[in-house]
Coordinates of C-alpha atoms in Angstrom, one line a residue:
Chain Y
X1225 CA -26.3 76.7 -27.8
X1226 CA -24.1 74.6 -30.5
X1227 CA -24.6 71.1 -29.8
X1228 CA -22.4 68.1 -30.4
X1229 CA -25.2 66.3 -32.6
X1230 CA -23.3 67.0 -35.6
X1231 CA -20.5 64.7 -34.9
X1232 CA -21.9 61.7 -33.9
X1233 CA -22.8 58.6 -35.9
X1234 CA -26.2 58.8 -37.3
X1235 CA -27.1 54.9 -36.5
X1236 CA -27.1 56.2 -32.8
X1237 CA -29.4 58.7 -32.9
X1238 CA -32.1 56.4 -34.8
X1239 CA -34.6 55.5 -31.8
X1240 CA -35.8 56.1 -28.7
X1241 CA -36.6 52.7 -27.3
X1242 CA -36.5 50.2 -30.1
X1243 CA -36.0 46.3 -28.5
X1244 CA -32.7 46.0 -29.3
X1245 CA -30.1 43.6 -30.4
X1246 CA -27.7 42.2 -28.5
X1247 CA -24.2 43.8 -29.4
X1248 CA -25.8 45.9 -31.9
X1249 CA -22.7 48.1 -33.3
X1250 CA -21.1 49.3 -35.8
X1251 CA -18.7 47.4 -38.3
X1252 CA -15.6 49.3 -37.1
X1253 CA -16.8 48.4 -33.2
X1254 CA -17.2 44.9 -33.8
X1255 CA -13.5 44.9 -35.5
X1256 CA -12.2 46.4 -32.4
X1257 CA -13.9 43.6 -30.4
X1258 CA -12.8 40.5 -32.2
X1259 CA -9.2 42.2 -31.5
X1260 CA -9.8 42.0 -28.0
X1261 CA -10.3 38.0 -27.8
X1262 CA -7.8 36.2 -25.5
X1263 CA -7.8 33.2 -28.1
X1264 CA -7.3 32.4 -31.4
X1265 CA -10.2 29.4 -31.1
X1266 CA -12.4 32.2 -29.7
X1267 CA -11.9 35.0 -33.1
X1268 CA -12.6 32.2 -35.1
X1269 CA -16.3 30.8 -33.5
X1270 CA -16.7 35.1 -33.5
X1271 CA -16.1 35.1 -37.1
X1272 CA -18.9 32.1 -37.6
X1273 CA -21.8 33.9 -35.6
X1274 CA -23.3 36.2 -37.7
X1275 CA -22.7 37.8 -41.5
X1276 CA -22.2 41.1 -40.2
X1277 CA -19.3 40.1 -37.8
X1278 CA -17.7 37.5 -40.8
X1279 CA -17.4 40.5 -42.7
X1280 CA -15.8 43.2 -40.1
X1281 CA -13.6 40.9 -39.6
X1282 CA -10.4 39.7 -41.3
X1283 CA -8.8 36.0 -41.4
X1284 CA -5.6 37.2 -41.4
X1285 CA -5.9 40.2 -39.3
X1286 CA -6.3 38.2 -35.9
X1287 CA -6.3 39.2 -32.4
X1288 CA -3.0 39.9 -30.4
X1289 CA -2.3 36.4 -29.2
X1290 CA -0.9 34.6 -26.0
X1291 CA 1.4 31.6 -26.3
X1292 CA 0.1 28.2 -26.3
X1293 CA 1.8 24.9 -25.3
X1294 CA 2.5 22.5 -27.8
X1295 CA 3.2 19.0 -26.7
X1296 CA 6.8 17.2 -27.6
X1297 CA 7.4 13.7 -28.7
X1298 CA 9.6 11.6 -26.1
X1299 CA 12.6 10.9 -28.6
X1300 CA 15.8 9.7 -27.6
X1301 CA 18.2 11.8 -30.1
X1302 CA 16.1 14.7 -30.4
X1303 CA 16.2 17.3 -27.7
X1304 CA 13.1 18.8 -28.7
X1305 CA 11.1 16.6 -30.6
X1306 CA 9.1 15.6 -33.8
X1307 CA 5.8 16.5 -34.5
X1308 CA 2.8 14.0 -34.9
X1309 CA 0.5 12.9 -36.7
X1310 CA -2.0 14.0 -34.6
X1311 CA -0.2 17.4 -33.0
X1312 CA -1.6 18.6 -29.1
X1313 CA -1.5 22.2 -28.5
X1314 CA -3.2 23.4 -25.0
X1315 CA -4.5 26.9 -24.4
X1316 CA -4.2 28.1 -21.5
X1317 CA -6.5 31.0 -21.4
X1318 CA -9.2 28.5 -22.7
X1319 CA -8.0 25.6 -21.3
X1320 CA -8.5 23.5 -24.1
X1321 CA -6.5 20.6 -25.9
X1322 CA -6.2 21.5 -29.8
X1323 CA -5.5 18.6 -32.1
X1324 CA -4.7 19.2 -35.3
X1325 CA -3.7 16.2 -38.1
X1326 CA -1.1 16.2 -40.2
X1327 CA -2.1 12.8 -41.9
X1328 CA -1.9 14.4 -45.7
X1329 CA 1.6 16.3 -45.1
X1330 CA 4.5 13.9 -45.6
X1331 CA 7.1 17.0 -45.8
X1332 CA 6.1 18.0 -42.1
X1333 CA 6.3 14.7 -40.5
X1334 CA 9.1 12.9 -39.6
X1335 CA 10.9 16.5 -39.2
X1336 CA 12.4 18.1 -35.9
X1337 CA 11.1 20.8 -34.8
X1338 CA 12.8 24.0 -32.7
X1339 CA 11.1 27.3 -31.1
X1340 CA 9.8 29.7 -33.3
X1341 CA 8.0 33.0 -33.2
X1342 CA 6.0 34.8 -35.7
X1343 CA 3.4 31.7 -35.3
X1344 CA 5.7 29.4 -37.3
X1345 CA 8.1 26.5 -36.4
X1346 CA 12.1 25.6 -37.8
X1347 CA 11.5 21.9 -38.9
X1348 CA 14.5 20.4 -39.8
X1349 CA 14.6 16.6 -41.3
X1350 CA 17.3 14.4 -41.1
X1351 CA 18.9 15.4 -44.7
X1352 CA 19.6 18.6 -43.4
X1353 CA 16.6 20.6 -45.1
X1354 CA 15.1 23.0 -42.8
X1355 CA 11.6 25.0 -43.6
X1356 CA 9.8 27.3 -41.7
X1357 CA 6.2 25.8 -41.2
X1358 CA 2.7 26.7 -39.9
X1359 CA 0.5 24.2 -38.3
X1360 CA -2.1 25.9 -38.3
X1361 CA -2.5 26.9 -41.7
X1362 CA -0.4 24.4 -42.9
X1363 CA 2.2 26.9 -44.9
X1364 CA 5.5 25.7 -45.3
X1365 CA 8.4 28.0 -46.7
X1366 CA 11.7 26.0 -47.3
X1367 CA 14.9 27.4 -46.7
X1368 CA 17.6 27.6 -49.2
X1369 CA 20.5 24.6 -47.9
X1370 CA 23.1 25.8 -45.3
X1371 CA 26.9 25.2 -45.4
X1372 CA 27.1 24.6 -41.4
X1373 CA 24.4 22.3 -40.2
X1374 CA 23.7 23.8 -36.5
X1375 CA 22.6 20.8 -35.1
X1376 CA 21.1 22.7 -31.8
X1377 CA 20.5 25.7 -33.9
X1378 CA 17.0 27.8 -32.3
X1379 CA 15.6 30.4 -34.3
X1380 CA 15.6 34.0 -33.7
X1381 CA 13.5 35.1 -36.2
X1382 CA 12.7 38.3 -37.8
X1383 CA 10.6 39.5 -40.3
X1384 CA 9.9 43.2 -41.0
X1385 CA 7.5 42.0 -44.1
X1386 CA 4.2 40.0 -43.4
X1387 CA 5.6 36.6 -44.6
X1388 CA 8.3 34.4 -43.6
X1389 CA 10.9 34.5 -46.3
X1390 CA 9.4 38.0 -47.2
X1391 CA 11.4 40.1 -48.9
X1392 CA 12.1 42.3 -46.1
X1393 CA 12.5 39.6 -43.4
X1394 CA 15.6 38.6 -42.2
X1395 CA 16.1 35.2 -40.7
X1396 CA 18.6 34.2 -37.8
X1397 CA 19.5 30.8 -36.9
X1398 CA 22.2 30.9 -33.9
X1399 CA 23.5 28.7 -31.0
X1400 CA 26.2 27.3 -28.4
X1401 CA 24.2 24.4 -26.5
X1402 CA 24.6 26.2 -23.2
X1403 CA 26.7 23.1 -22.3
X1404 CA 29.7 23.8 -24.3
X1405 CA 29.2 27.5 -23.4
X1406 CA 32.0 28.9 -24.2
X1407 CA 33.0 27.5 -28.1
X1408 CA 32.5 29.2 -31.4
X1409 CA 29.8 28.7 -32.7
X1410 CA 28.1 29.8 -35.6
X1411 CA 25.5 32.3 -36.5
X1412 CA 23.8 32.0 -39.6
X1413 CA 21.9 34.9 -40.6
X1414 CA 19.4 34.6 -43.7
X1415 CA 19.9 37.2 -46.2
X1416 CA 16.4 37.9 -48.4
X1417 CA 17.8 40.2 -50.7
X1418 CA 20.8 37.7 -52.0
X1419 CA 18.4 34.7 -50.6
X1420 CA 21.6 33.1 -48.9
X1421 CA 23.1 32.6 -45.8
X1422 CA 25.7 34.7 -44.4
X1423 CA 28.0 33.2 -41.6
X1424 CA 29.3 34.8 -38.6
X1425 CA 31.5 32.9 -36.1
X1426 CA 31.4 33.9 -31.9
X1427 CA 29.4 32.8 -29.6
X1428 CA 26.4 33.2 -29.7
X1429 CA 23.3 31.8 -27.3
X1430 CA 20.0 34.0 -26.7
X1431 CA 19.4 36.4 -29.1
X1432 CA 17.0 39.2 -30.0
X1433 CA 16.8 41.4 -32.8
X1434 CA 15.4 45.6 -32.0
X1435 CA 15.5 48.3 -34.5
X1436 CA 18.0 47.2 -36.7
X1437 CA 20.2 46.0 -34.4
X1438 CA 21.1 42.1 -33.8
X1439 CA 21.8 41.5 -29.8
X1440 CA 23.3 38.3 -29.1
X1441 CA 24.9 36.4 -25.7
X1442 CA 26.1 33.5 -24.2
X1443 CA 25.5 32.8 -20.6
X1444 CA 28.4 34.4 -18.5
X1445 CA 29.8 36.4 -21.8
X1446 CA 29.4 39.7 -23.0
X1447 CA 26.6 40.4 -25.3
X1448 CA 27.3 41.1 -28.9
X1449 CA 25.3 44.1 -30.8
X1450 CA 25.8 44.1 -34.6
X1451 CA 24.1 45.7 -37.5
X1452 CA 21.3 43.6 -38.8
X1453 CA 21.9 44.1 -42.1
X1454 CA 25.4 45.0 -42.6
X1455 CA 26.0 42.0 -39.9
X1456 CA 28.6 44.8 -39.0
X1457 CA 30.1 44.7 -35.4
X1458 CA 28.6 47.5 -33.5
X1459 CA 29.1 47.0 -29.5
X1460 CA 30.4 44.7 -27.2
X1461 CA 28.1 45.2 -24.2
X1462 CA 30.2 43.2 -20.9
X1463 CA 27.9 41.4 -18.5
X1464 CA 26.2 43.0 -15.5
X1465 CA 29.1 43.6 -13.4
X1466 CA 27.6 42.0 -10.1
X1467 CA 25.4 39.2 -12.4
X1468 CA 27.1 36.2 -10.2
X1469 CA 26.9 38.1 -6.9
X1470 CA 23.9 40.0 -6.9
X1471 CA 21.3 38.3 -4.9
X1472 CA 18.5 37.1 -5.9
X1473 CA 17.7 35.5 -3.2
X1474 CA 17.0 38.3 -0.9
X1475 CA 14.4 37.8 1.9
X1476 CA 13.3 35.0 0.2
X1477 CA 13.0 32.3 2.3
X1478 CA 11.0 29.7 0.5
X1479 CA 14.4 29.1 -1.3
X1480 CA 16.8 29.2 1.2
X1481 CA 19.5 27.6 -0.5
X1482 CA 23.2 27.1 0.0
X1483 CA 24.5 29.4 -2.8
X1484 CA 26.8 26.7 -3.8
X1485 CA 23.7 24.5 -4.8
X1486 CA 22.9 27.7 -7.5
X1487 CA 24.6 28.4 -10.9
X1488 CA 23.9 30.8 -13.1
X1489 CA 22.3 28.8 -15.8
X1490 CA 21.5 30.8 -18.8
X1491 CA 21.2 34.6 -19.8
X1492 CA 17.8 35.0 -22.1
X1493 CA 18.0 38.4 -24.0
X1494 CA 14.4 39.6 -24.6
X1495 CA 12.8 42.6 -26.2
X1496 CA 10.6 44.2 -23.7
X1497 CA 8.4 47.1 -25.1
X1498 CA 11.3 48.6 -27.0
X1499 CA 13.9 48.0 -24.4
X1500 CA 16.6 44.9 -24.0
X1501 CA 16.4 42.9 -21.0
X1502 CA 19.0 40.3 -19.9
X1503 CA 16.6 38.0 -18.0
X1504 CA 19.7 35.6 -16.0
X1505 CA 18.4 33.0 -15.0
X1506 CA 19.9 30.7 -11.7
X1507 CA 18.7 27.2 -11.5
X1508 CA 18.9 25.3 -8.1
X1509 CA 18.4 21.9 -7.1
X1510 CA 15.3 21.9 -9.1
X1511 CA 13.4 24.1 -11.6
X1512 CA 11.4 25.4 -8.6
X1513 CA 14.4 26.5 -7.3
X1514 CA 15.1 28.8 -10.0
X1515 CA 15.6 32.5 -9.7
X1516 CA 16.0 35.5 -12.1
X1517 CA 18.1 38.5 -12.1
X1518 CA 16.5 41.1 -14.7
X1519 CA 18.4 43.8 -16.1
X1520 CA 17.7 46.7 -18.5
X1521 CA 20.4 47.6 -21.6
X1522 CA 20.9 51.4 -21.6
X1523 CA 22.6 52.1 -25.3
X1524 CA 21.8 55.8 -25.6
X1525 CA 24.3 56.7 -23.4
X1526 CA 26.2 59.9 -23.6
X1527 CA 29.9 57.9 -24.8
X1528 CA 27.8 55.7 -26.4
X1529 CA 28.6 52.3 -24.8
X1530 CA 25.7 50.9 -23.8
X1531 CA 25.4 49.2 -19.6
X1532 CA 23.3 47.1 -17.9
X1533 CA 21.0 48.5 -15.2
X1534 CA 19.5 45.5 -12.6
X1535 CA 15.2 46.4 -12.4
X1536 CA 12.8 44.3 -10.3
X1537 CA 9.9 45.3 -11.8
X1538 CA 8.7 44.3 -15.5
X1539 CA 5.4 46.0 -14.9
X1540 CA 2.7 45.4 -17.1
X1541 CA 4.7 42.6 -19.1
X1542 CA 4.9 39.2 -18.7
X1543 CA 8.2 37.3 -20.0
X1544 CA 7.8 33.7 -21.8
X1545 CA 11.6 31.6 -21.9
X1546 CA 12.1 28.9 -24.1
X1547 CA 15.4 26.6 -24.6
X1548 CA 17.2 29.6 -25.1
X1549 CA 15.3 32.6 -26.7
X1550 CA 12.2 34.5 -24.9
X1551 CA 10.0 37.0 -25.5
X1552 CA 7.7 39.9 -23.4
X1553 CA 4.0 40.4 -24.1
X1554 CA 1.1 42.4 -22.5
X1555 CA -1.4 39.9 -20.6
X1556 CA -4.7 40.7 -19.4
X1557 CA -6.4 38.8 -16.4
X1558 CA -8.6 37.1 -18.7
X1559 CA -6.3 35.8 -20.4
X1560 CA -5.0 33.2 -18.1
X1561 CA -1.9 34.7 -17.7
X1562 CA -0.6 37.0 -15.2
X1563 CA 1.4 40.5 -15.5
X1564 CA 4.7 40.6 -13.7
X1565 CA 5.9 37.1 -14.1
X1566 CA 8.1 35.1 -15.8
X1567 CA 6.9 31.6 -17.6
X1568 CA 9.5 29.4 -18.4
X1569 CA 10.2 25.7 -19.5
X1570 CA 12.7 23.7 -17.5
X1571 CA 15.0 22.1 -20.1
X1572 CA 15.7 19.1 -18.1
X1573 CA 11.9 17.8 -18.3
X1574 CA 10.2 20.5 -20.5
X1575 CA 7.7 21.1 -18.4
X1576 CA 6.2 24.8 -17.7
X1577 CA 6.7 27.1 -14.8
X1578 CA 5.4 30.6 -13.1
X1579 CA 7.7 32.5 -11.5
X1580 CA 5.9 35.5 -10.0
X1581 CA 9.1 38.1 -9.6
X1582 CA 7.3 40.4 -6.6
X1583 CA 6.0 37.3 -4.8
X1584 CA 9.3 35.7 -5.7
X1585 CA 7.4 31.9 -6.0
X1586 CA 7.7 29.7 -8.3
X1587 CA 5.4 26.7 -9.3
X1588 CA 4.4 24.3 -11.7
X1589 CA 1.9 25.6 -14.0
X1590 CA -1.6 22.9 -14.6
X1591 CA -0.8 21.5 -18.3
X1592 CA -1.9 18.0 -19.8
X1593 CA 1.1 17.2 -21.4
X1594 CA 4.7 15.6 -20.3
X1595 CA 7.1 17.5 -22.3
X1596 CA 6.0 20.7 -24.1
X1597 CA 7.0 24.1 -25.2
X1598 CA 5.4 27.8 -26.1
X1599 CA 4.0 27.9 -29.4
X1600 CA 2.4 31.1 -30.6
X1601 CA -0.4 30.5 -32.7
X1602 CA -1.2 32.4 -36.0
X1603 CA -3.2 32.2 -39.3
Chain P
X543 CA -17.2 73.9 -14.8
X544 CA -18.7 72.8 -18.1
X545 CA -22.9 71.6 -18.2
X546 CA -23.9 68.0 -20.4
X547 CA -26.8 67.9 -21.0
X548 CA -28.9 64.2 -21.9
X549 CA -31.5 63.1 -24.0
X550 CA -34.4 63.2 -21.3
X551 CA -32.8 66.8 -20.4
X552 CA -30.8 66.0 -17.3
X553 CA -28.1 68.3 -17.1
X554 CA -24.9 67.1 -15.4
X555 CA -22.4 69.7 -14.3
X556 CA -18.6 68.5 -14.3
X557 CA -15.7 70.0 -14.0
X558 CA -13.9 71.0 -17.3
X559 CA -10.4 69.2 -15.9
X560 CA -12.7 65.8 -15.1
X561 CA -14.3 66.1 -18.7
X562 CA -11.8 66.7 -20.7
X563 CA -10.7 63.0 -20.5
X564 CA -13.1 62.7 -23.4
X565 CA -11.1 63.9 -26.3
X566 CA -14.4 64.8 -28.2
X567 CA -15.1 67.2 -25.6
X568 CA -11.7 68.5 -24.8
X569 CA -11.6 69.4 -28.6
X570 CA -15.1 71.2 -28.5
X571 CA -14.1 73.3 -25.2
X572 CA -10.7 74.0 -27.1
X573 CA -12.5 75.5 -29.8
X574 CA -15.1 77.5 -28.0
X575 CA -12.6 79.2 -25.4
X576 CA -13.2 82.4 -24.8
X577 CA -16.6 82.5 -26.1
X578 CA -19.7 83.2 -23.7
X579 CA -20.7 81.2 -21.2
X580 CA -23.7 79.7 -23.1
X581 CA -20.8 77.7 -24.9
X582 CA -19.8 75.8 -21.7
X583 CA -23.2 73.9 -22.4
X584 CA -22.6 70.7 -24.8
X585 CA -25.5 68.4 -26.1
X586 CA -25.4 64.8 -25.8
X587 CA -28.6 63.9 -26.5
X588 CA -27.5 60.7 -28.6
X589 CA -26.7 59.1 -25.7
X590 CA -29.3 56.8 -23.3
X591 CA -29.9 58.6 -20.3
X592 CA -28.3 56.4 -17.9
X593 CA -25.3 56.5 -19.7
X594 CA -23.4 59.8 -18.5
X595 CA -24.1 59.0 -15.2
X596 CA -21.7 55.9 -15.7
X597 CA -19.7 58.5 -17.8
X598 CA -19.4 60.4 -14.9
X599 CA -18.2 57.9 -12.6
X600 CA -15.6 56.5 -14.6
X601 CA -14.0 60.0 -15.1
X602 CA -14.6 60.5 -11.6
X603 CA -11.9 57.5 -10.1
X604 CA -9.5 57.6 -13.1
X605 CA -9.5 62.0 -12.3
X606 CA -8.6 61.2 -8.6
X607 CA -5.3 59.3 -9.4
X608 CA -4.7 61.2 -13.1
X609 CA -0.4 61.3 -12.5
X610 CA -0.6 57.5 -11.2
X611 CA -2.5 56.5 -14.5
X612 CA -0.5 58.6 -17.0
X613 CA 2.9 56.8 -15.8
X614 CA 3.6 53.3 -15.2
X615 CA 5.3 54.2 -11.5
X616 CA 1.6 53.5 -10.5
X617 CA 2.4 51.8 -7.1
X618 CA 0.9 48.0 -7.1
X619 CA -1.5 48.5 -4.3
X620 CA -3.2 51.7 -5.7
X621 CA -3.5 49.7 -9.1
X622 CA -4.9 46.6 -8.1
X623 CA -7.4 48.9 -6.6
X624 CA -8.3 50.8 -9.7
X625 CA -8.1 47.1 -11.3
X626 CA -10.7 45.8 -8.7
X627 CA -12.9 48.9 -9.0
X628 CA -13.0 48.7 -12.9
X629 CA -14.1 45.1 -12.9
X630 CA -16.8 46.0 -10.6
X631 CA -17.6 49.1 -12.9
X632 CA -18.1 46.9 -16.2
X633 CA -20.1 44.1 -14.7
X634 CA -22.8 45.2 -15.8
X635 CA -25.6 43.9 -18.6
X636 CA -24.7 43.5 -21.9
X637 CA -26.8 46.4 -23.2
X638 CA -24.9 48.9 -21.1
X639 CA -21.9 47.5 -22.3
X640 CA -23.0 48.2 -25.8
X641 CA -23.7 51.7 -24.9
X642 CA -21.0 52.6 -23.2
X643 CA -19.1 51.2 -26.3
X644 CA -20.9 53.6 -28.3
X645 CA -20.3 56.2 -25.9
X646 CA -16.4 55.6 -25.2
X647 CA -16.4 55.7 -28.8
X648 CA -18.1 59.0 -30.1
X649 CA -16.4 60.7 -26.5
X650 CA -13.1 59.5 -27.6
X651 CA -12.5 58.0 -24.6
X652 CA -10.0 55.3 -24.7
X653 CA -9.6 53.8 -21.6
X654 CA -13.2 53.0 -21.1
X655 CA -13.2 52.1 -24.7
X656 CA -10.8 49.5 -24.1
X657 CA -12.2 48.7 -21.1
X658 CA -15.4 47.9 -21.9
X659 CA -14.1 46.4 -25.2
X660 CA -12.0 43.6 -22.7
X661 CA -15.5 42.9 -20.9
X662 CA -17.5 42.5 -23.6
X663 CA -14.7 40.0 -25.6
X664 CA -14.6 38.0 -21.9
X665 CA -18.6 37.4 -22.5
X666 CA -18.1 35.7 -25.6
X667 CA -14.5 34.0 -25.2
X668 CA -15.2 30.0 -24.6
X669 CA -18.3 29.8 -26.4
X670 CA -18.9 28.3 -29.5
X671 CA -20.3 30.1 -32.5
X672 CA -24.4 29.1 -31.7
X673 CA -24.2 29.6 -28.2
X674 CA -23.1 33.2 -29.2
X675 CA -26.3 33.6 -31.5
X676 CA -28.6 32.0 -29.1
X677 CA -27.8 34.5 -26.3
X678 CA -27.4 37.7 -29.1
X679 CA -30.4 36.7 -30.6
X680 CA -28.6 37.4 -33.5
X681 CA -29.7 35.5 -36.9
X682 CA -26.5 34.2 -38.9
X683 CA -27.8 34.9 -42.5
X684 CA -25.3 32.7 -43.9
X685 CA -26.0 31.4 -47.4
X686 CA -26.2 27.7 -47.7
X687 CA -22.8 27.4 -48.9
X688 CA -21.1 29.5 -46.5
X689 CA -22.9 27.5 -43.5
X690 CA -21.9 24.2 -44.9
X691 CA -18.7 24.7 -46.6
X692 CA -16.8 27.8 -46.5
X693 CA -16.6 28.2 -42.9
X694 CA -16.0 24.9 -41.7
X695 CA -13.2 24.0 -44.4
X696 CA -10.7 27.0 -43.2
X697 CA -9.6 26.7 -39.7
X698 CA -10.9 22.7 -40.0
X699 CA -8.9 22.3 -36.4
X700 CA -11.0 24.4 -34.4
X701 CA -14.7 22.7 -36.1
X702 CA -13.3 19.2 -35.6
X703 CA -11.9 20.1 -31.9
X704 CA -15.5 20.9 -31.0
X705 CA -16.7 17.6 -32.0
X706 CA -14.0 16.1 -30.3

């Protein structure tokens, strides 16, 4: 008889009934654990419990994490906001109001802030100078000056490196306030090898960026796919060819609407475990009104030109929309957030909605602040 | 059919199809096909005795809907079913938890891995740093320094949020 005693750790073979302590495993174990946490304030307290767990973990290896809110100013001339001297940040899968002070950072104050990813924001200040900054840790990488100033310009960032500003990161900056829809705009796209910007004119709206390639679009137009380093021209996808007719409304009574009362309000582009989705999204009276058409980009097609294919189901993923950008992640119960539903922030009052896409509801989600927007934390 | 057998000599008989969702396994049956019958028997003697029997069980549902699982097409009812069963299957105590850990680990058993992983994360998630070491009994062994300065001056904005 060959047993399997050979291959198992010797630690576990040690005692027969020895009291035990609580949670008594291995470094690796505990590593895989503290990746499992639904919140960044959570790894943190883990990391201050014991020696054992300080040291199987790593600072700057943290837990996959959820968005949080971040609260927004009430400015006049700035459509998103300025950040303050004593920043609010809710969690929701902790429910908790995060304050962090900025008292001893001049540059940061005073400055505008957009979306972001990658756990940093675009601050912008009013002599044009734009930085990519971190409240958490407080990091702050400035950007080299731009010819165009895009006054409504949200980031699309991507980094391939571990830093913003990495050497391998590439940084895009890109928008037509979905109010002028249909001008040129300008995209700027951040080059790190020449550390410059390199200009491309079109319009441009929502955009993602997937294996190399650079997907941008504007609400009714076709999307644009270029080469994200060559900024080369690759396809011109058209829309969905039913997007304005397609219903979403179907057998869906709690918003019965005259379809007159709907428009088609923006198209979101968002990378969905490795896939493109064009999340279009029709606003009624009010944001809980709103409905969304989800369709799937096909581009290994046999003549190579890539089509739209309408889904209903995002299974596992839930989808997070911002101003004009968006994003897919995986979300556990626990987490506070639920699979198969869109969150989004209604630009006319920034405030946060669930839209459950098989229930087809939407409501307000519970947040303590007036005016906020997704954030996603990072160290 | 393949025969575990446990540290206080239980022997549990499972079906080779339902077992080999431990990789561990799969691997040692791999190697030993063909061989007598003898080698169908595998030692697990490492792990506590009411352990397998959890095993068991777990392979037991996720072997019942194996296709479902593997693909994504899983339809929402069936799922929210397995979903409702698993969170039944880890509420348990925190020692089990800790065992099956082990176990999921040294199988090669990913799922329950995970699973158990989730529970065990959802235990601690919201609590602060003592409460943690008051229920895991666990001393800190900080040095002086690391208590009073290291680990409150990074991350400052999570220390002064709990004072808040």
């Amino acid at each position: 008889m060959i047993g399997m005693l050979d291959t198992f750790p010797r630690h576990w073979m040690a005692e027969e009934e020895k009291e035990k302590d609580w949670l008594e495993l291995p470094a690796e174990l505990i590593h895989l654990i503290a990746k499992k946490l639904p919140d960044l304030l959570d790894f943190i307290r883990f990391r201050a419990v014991c020696k054992t767990w300080r040291s199987s973990t790593l600072l700057s290896d943290p837990p996959y994490q959820l968005p949080w809110l971040l609260e927004l100013s009430q400015t006049e001339y700035c459509p998103q906001g300025t950040l303050r001297p004593q920043q609010r940040f809710f969690s929701i899968s902790s429910g908790e109001t995060i304050t962090i002070a900025f008292t001893n950072i001049k540059t940061a104050l005073e400055k505008w802030i957009k979306g972001g990813v990658c756990s940093h924001y675009l601050a912008f200040s009013d002599d044009k100078i734009m930085s990519f900054f971190n409240p958490l840790t407080k990091d702050l990488f400035l950007l080299p000056p731009m010819r165009y100033f895009l006054y409504l310009g949200a980031p699309c960032m991507v980094w391939t490196g571990t830093a913003p500003i990495h050497d391998r990161s590439i940084v895009v900056l890109d928008r037509t306030d979905s109010l002028w829809n249909d001008n040129i705009a300008v995209g700027a796209f951040y080059d790190p090898y020449k550390s410059k910007w390199v200009y491309q004119f079109g319009q441009f709206n929502s955009s993602c960026y997937l294996k190399g390639m650079f997907f941008s679009t504007c609400a009714r137009g076709p999307t644009k796919v270029f080469d994200a380093y060559s900024n080369e021209l690759l396809h011109t996808v058209l829309p969905p060819d039913n997007e304005l007719t397609d219903n979403p409304f179907d057998g869906n009574e709690v918003n019965e609407l005259p379809r007159h009362f709907i428009t088609l309000k923006q198209s979101f582009l968002v990378v969905s475990l490795g896939v493109i989705l064009r999340v279009s999204w029709f606003h009624g009276w009010c944001a809980k009104g709103s409905l969304f058409n989800i369709y799937r980009l096909h581009y290994e097609t046999a003549d190579g030109t890539p089509f739209w294919v309408r889904i209903h189901d995002i299974g596992d993923q839930t989808l997070f929309l911002e101003e004009v950008n968006g994003f897919s992640m995986t979300a556990r119960p626990s987490t506070g957030f639920r699979e198969g539903c869109i969150y989004f922030i209604d630009p006319h009052n920034d405030e946060p909605y669930m839209h459950d896409i098989l229930a087809g509801t939407v409501e307000r989600m519970p947040c303590p602040f007036k005016r906020c927007t997704w954030f996603l934390p990072g160290l | 059919m393949i025969t575990l057998i446990s540290s206080d000599k239980r022997k549990f008989h499972v079906l080779e199809e339902v077992a080999n969702q431990s990789l561990t396994i799969r691997d040692v049956i791999e190697d030993r096909r063909g061989r007598r019958r003898a080698d169908r028997i595998i030692l697990v003697t490492n792990i506590n005795s009411k352990i397998p029997e959890k095993v068991i069980v777990y392979w037991l549902r996720h072997f019942l809907m194996p296709e479902e699982i593997a693909h994504a097409s899983m339809s929402h009812k069936k799922a929210e079913k397995l979903k409702k069963w698993e969170a039944k299957f880890f509420d348990t105590d925190i020692d089990t938890l800790n065992d099956l850990i082990l176990a999921a680990d040294s199988l090669d058993i990913p799922s329950l891995f995970d699973g158990a992983c989730e529970k065990v994360s959802d235990i601690l998630k919201n609590r602060s740093a003592e409460e943690v070491g008051e229920i895991s009994k666990i001393e800190n062994e900080f040095t002086h320094e690391e208590e009073e300065e290291e680990i409150p001056s990074e991350n400052a904005w999570v220390w002064r949020n709990e004072f808040a």
